[in-house]
mmCIF file of C-alpha atoms and ligand atoms in Angstrom:
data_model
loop_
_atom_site.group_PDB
_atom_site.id
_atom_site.type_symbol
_atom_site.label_atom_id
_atom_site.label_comp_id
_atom_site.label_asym_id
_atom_site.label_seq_id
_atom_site.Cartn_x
_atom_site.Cartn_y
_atom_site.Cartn_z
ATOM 1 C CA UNK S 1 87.339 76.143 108.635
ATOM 2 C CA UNK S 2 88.783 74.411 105.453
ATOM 3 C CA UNK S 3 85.717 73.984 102.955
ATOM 4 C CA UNK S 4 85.510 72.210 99.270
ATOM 5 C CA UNK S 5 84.435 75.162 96.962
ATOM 6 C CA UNK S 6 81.164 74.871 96.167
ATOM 7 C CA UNK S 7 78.146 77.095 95.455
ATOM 8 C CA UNK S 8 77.249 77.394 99.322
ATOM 9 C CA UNK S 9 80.770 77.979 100.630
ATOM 10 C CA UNK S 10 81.479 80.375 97.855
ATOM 11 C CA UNK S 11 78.475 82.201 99.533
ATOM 12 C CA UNK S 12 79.913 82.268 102.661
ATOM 13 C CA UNK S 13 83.406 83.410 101.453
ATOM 14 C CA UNK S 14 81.926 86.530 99.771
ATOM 15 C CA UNK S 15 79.717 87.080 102.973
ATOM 16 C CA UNK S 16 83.057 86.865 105.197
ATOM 17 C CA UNK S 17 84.852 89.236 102.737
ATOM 18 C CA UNK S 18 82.025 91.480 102.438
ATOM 19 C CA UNK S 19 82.456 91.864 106.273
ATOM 20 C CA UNK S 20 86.115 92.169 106.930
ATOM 21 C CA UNK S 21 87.198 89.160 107.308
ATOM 22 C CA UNK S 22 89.906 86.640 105.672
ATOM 23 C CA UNK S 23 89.154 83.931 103.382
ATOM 24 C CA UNK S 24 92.012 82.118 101.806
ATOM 25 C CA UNK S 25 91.772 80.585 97.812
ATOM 26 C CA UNK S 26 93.091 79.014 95.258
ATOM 27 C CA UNK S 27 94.796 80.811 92.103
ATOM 28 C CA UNK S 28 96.877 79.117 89.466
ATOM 29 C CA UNK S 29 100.318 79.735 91.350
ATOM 30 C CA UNK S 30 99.674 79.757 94.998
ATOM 31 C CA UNK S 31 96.917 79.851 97.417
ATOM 32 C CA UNK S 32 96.094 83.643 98.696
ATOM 33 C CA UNK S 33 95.153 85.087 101.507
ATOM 34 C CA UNK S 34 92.678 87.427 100.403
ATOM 35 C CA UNK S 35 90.258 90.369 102.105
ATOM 36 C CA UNK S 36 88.563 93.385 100.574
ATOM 37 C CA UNK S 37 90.967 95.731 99.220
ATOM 38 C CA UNK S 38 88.671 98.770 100.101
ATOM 39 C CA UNK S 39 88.590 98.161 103.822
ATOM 40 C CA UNK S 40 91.791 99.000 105.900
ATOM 41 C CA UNK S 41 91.119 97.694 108.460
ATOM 42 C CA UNK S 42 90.440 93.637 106.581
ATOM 43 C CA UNK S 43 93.906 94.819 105.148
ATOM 44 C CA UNK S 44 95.223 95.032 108.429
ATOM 45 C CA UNK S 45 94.227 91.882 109.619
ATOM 46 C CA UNK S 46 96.425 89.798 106.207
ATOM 47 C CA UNK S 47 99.319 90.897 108.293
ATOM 48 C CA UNK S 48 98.248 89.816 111.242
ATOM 49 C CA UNK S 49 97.564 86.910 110.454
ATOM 50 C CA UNK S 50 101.024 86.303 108.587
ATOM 51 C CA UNK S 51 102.844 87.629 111.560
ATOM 52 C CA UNK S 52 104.776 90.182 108.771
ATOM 53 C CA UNK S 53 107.481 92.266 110.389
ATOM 54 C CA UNK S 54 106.824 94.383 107.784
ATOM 55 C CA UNK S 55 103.979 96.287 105.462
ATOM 56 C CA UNK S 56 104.956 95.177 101.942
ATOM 57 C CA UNK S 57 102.726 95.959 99.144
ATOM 58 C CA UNK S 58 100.241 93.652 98.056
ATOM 59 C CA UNK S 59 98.836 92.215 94.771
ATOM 60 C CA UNK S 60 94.920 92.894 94.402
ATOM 61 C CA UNK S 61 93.139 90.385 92.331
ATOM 62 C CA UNK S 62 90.626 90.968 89.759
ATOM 63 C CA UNK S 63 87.810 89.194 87.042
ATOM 64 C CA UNK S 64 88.912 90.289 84.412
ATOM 65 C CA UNK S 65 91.261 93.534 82.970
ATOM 66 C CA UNK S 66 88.325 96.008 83.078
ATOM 67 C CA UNK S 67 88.079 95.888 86.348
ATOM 68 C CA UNK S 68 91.533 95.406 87.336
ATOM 69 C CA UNK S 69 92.189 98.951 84.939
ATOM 70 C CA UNK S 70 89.334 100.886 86.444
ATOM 71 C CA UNK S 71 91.756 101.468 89.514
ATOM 72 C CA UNK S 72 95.013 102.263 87.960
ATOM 73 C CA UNK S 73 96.340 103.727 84.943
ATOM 74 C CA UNK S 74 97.176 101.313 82.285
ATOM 75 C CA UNK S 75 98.898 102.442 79.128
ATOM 76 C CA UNK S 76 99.250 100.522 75.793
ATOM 77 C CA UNK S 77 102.049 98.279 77.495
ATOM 78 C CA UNK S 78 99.753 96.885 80.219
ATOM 79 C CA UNK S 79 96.632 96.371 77.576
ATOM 80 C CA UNK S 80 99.298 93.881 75.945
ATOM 81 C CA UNK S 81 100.482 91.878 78.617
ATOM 82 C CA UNK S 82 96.683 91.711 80.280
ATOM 83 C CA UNK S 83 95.471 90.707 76.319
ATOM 84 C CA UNK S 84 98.374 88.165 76.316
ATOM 85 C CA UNK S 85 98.555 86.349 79.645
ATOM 86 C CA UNK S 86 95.655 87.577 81.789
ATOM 87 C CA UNK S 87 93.773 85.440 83.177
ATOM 88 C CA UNK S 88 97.313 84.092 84.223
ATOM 89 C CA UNK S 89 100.363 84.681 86.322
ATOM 90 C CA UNK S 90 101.493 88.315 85.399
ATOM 91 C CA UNK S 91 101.120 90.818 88.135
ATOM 92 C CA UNK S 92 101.655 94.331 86.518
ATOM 93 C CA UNK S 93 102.233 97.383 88.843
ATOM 94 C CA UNK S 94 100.722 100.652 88.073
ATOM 95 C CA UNK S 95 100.272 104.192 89.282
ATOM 96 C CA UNK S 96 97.171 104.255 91.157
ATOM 97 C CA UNK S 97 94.033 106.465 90.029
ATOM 98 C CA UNK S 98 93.530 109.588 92.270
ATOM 99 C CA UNK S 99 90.491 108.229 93.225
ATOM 100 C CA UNK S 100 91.495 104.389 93.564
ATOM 101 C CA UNK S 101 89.514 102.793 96.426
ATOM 102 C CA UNK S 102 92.290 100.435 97.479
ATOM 103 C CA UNK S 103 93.183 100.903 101.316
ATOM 104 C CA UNK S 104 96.276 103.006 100.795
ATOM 105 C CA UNK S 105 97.901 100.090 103.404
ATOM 106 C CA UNK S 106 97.455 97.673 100.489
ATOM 107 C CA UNK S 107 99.841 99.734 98.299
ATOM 108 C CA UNK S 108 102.326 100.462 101.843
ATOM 109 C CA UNK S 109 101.730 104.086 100.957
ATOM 110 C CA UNK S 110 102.999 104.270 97.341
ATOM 111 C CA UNK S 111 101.793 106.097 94.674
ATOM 112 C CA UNK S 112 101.604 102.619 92.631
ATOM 113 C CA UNK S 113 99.138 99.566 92.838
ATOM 114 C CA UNK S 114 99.871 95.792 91.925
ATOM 115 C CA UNK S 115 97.146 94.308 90.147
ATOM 116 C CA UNK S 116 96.659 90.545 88.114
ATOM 117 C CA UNK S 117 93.876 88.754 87.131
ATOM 118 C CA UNK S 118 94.171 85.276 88.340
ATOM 119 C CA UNK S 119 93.435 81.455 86.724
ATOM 120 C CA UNK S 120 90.508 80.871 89.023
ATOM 121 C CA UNK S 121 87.426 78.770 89.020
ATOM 122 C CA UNK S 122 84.236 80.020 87.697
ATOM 123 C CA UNK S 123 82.448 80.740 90.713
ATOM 124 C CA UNK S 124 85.540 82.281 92.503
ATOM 125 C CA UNK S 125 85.286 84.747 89.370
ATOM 126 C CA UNK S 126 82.249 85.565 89.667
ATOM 127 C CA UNK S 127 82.700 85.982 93.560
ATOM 128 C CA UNK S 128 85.882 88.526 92.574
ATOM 129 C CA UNK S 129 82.965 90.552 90.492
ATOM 130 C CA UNK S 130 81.367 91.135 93.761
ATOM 131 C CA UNK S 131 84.453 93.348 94.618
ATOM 132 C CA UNK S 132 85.061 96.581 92.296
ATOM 133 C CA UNK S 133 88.215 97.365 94.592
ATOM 134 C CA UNK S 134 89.247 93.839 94.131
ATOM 135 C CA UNK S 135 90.572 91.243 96.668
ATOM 136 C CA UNK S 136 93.927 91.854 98.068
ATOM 137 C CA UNK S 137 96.023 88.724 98.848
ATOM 138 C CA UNK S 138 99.390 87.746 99.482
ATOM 139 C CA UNK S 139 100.252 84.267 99.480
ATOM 140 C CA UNK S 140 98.423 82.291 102.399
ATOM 141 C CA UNK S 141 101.796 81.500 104.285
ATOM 142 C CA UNK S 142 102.824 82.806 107.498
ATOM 143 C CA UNK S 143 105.648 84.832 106.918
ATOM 144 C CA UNK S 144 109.003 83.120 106.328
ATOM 145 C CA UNK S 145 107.327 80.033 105.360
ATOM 146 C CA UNK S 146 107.398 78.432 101.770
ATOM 147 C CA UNK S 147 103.805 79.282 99.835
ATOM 148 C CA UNK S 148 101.162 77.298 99.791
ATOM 149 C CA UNK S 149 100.458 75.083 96.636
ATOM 150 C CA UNK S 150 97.357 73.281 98.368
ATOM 151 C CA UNK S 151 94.540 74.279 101.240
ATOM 152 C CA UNK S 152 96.094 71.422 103.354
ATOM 153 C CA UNK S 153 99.370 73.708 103.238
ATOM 154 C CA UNK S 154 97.280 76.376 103.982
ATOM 155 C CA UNK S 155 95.545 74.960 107.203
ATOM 156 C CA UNK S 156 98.832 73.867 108.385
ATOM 157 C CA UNK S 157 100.447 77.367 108.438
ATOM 158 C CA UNK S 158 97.563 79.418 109.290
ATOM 159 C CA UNK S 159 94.795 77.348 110.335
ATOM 160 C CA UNK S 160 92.712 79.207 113.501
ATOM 161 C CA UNK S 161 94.329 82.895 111.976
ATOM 162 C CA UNK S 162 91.887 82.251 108.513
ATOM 163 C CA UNK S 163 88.227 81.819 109.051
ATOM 164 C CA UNK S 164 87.608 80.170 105.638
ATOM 165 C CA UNK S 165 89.526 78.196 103.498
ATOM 166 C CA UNK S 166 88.355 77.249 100.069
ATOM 167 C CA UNK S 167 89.341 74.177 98.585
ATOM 168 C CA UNK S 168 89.655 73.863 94.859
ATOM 169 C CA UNK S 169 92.444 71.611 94.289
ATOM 170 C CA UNK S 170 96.474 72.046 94.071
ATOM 171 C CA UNK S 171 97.514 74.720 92.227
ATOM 172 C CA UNK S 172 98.941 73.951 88.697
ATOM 173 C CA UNK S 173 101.652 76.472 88.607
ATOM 174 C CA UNK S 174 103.303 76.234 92.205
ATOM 175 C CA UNK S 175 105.313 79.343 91.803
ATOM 176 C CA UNK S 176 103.941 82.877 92.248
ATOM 177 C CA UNK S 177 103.242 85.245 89.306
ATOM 178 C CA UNK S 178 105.757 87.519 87.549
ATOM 179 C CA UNK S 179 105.756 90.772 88.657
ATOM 180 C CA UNK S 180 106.448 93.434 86.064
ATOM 181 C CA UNK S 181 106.713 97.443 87.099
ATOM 182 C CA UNK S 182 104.793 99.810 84.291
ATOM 183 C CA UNK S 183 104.890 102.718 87.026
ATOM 184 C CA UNK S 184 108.356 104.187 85.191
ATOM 185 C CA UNK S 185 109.194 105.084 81.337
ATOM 186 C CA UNK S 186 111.168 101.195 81.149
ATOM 187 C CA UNK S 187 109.014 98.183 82.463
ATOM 188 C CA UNK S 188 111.025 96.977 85.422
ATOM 189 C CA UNK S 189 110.933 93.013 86.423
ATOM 190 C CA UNK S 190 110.676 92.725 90.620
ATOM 191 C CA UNK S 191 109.794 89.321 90.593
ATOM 192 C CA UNK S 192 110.348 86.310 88.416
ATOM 193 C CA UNK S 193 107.285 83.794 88.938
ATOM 194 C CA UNK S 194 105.627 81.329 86.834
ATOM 195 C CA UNK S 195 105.792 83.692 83.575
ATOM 196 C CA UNK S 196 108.961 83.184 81.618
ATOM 197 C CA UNK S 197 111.134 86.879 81.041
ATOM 198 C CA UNK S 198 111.042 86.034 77.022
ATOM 199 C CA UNK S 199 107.306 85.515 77.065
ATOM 200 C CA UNK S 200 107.096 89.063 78.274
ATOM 201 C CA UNK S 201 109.648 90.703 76.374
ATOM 202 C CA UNK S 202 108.045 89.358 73.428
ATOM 203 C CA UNK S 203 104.695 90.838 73.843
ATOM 204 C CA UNK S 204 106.445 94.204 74.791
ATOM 205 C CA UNK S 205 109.047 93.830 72.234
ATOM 206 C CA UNK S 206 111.820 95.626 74.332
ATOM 207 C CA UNK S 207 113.586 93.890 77.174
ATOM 208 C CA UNK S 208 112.419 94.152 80.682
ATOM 209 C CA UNK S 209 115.159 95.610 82.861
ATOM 210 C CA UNK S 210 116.013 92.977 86.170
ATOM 211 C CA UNK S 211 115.288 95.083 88.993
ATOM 212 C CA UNK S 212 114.989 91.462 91.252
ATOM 213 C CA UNK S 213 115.350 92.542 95.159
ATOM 214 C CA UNK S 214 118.937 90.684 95.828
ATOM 215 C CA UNK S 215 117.228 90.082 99.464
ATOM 216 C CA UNK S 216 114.743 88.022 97.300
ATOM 217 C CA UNK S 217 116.672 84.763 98.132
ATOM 218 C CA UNK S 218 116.685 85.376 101.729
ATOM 219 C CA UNK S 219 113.272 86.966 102.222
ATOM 220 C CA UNK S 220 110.783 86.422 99.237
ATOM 221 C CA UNK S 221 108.895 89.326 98.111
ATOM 222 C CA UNK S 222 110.980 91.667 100.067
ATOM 223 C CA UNK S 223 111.425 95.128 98.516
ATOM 224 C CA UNK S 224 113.475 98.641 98.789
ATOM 225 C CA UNK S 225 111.521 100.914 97.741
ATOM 226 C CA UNK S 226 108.730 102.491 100.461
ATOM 227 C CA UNK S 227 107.060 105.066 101.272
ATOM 228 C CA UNK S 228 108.855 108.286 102.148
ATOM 229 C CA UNK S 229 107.314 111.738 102.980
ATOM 230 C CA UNK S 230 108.369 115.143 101.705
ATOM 231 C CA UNK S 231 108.672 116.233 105.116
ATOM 232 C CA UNK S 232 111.187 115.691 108.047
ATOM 233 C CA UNK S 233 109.555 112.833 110.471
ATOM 234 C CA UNK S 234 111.234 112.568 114.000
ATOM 235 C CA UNK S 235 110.376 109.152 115.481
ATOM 236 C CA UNK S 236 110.668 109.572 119.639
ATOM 237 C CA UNK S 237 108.703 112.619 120.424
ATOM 238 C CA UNK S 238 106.893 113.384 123.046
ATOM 239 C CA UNK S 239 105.385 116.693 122.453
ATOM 240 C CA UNK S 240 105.163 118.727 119.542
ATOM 241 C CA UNK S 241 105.538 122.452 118.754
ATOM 242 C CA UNK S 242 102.708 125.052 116.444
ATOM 243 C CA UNK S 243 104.899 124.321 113.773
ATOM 244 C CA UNK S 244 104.766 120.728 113.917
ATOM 245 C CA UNK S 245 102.330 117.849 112.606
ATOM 246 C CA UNK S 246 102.033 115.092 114.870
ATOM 247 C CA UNK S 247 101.202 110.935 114.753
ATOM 248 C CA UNK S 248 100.177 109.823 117.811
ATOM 249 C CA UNK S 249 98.981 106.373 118.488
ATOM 250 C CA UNK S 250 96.053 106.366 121.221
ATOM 251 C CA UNK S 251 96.211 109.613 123.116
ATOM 252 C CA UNK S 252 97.052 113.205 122.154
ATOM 253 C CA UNK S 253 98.584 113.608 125.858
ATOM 254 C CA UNK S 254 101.922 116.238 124.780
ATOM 255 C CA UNK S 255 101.069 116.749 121.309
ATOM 256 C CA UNK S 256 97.965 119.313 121.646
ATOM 257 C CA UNK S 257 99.716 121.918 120.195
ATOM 258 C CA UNK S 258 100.532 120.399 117.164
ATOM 259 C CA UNK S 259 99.419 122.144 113.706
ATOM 260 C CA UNK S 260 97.702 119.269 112.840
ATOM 261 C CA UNK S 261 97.207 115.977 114.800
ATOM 262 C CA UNK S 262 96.372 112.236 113.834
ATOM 263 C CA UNK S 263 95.535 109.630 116.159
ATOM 264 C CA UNK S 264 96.105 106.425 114.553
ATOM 265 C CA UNK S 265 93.732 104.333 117.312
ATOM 266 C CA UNK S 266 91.382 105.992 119.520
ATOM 267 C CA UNK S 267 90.813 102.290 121.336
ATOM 268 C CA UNK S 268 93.857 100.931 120.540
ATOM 269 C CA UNK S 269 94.101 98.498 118.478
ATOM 270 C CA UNK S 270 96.755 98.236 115.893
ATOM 271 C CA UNK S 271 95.112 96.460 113.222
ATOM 272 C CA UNK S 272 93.095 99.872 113.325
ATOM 273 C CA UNK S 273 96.458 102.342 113.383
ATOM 274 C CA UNK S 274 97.758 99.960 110.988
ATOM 275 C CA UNK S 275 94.565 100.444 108.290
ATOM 276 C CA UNK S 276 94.769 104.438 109.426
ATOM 277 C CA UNK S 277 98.931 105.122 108.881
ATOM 278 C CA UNK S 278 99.885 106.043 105.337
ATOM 279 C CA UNK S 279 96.779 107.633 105.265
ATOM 280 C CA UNK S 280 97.157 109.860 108.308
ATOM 281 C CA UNK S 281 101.104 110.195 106.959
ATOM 282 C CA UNK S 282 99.750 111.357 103.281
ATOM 283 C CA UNK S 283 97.480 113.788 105.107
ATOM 284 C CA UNK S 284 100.035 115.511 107.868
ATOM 285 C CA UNK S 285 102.477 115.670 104.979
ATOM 286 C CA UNK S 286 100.300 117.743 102.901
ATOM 287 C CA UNK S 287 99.344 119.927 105.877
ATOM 288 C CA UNK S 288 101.328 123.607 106.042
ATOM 289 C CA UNK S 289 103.517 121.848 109.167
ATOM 290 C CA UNK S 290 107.132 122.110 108.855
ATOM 291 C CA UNK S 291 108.238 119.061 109.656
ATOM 292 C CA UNK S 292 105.780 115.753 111.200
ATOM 293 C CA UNK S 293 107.117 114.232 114.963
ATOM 294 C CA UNK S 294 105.915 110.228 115.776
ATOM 295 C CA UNK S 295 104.922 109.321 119.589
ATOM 296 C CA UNK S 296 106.195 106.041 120.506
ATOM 297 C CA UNK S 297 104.277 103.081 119.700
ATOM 298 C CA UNK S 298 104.469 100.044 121.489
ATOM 299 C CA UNK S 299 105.871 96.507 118.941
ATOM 300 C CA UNK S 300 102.520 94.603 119.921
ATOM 301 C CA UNK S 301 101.049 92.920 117.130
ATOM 302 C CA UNK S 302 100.824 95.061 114.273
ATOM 303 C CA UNK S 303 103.100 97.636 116.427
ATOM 304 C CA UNK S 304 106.324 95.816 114.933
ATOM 305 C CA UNK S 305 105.102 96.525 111.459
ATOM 306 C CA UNK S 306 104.472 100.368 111.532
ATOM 307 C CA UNK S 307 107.212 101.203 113.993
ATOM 308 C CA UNK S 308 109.125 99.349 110.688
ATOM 309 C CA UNK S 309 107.403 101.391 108.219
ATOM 310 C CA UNK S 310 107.841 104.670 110.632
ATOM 311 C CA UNK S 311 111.579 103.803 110.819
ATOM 312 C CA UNK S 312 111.733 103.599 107.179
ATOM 313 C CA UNK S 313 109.922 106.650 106.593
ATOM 314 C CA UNK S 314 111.968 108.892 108.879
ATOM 315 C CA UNK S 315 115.790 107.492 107.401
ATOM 316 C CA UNK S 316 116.681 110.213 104.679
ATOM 317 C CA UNK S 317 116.137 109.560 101.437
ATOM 318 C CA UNK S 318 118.836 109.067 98.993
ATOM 319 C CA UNK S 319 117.504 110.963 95.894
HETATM 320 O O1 LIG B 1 101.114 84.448 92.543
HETATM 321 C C1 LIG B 1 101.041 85.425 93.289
HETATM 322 O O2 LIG B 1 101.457 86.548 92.960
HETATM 323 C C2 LIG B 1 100.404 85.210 94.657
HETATM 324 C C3 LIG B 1 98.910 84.890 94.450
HETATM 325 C C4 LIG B 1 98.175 84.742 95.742
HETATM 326 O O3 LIG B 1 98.336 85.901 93.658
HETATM 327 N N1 LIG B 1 100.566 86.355 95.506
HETATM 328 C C5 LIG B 1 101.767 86.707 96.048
HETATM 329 O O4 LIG B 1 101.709 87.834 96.865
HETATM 330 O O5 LIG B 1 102.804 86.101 95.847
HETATM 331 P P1 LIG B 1 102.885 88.281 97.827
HETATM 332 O O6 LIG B 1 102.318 89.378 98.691
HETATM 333 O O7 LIG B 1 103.461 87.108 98.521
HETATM 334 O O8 LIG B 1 103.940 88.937 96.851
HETATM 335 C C6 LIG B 1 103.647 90.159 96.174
HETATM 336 C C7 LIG B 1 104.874 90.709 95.494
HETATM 337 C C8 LIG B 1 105.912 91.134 96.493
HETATM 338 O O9 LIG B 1 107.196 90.849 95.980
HETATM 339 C C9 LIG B 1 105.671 92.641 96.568
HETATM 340 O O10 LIG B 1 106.821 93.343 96.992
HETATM 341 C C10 LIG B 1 105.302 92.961 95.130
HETATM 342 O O11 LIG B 1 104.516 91.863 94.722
HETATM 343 N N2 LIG B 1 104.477 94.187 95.059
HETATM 344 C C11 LIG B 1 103.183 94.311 95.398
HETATM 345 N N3 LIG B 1 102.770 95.593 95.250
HETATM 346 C C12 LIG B 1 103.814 96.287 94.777
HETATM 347 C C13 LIG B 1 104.020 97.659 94.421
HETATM 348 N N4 LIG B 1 103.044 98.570 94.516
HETATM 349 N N5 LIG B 1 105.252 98.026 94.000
HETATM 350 C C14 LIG B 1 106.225 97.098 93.892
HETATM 351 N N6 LIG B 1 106.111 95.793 94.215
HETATM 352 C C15 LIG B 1 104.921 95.391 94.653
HETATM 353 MG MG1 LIG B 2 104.664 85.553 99.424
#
């Protein structure tokens, strides 16, 4: 449903978000695809709907900087920035607050959270207030496409996969926002976007260091680092020993003798193992297991995705 924004469909949006489902809107650089950030399982359904091989992070969207730094940890460096260009297109990354209610999917299991406070319209502001965890959204573009700069764009690529679409107009940048990384000691560029380098340098009066994914070209928004866990994870399995935590996708048929067990989808569905897997991974690699062993799972619909993140997480790490 493609709707001009107005008080009534703004209504609806927030009632559709509210209960897990998609509604895509206009910012300044690009429509988004948006759900709550706090529930996984919403989170899930953005990638779905994109068709993304892959779980990359995503950008959740704020009112205003108080909100957007009551779920991270912003130093004196992101104060600047967010007092210079915010609302605008500057997406800063920070470490996330231990008890940060973004779905830990949203972040793809890192430690770090990106955050920005769009150019929106009034009442899409004051809709955004309505969400202290903030509204996650990548651009509203199946994946591989170009992103979309109006809601006709929008319909086109996605059209049945969104249930609302608000209409407010082209956007006036085009291009997505900058994304800077505060996470580290030097503030690391990952994106360019609509934010010149110089404008940033200047409010941080050192240079940002390029750290632009050389994939970019080839796959926008594509990015190295990901989640990793301290322990040894063996992809495959089909049992597990005492000394072994195990991640199972439906049934726990093999694996009962694991030290510790997750089920990622007791009906399942992989939108829901999806919302559930860097949480179940954070909480079998903190167990006293030795190592952690992965069932297979099936490359249905969001199946692709984690056995991508899974893959990632079990290739040893270089540091
Ligand atoms: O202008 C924009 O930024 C648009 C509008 C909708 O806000 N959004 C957008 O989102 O372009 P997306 O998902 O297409 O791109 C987000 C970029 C990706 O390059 C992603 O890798 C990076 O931000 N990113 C998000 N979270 C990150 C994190 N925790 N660490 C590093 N990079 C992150
Ligand atoms: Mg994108």
């Amino acid at each position: 449903m493609l709707l001009p924004e107005t008080p009534d469909s703004l209504t609806l949006a927030a009632d559709l978000l509210s209960a897990g489902k998609l509604v895509a809107f206009a910012t300044e650089t690009v429509y988004g695809l948006g759900a709550d950030a706090t529930q996984g399982q919403a989170v899930a359904s953005i990638y779905n709907a994109k068709g993304r091989p892959s779980f990359n992070p995503l950008i959740a969207h704020f009112a205003d900087a108080s909100s957007a730094f009551a779920v991270v940890k912003a130093d004196e460096r992101a104060t600047a920035l967010a007092a210079a260009f915010w609302p605008g297109p500057l997406t800063l990354v920070l470490s996330r607050t231990t008890d940060c209610p973004i779905s830990s999917l949203a972040s793809a299991g890192l430690s770090t959270q990106a955050v920005r406070v769009p150019l929106v319209t009034d009442g899409f502001r004051a809709l955004l207030r309505r969400f202290p965890g903030g509204i996650v959204a990548p651009s509203a573009n199946p994946s591989g496409y170009l992103s979309p700069t109006t809601a006709e764009h929008v319909a086109a690529g996605l059209g049945e996969a969104v249930p609302l679409i608000l209409d407010a107009g082209p956007c006036t940048a085009g291009l997505e926002s900058a994304v800077v990384d505060l996470s580290g000691p030097d503030p690391r560029l990952l994106r360019h976007g609509a934010l010149p380098v110089s404008s940033i340098e200047a409010v941080l009066r050192q240079p940002l260091t390029l750290d632009v994914d050389p994939a970019v070209k080839a796959s926008p928004g594509q990015m190295t680092q990901h989640y990793a866990p301290n322990k040894p994870l063996f992809l495959g399995a089909s049992r597990a020993n005492a000394d072994q935590a195990a991640l199972v996708f439906q049934n726990a048929t093999g694996f009962e003798d694991a030290s510790v067990l997750e089920i990622l989808s007791p009906s399942g569905s992989t939108i829901e193992a999806a919302a559930n897997l860097f949480s179940a991974l954070h909480r079998l690699d903190a167990s006293n297991a030795r190592s952690i062993v992965v069932s297979d799972i099936a490359s249905e619909g969001l199946g692709a995705a984690i056995n991508d993140r899974l893959r990632r997480a079990a290739a040893k790490r270089e540091d």
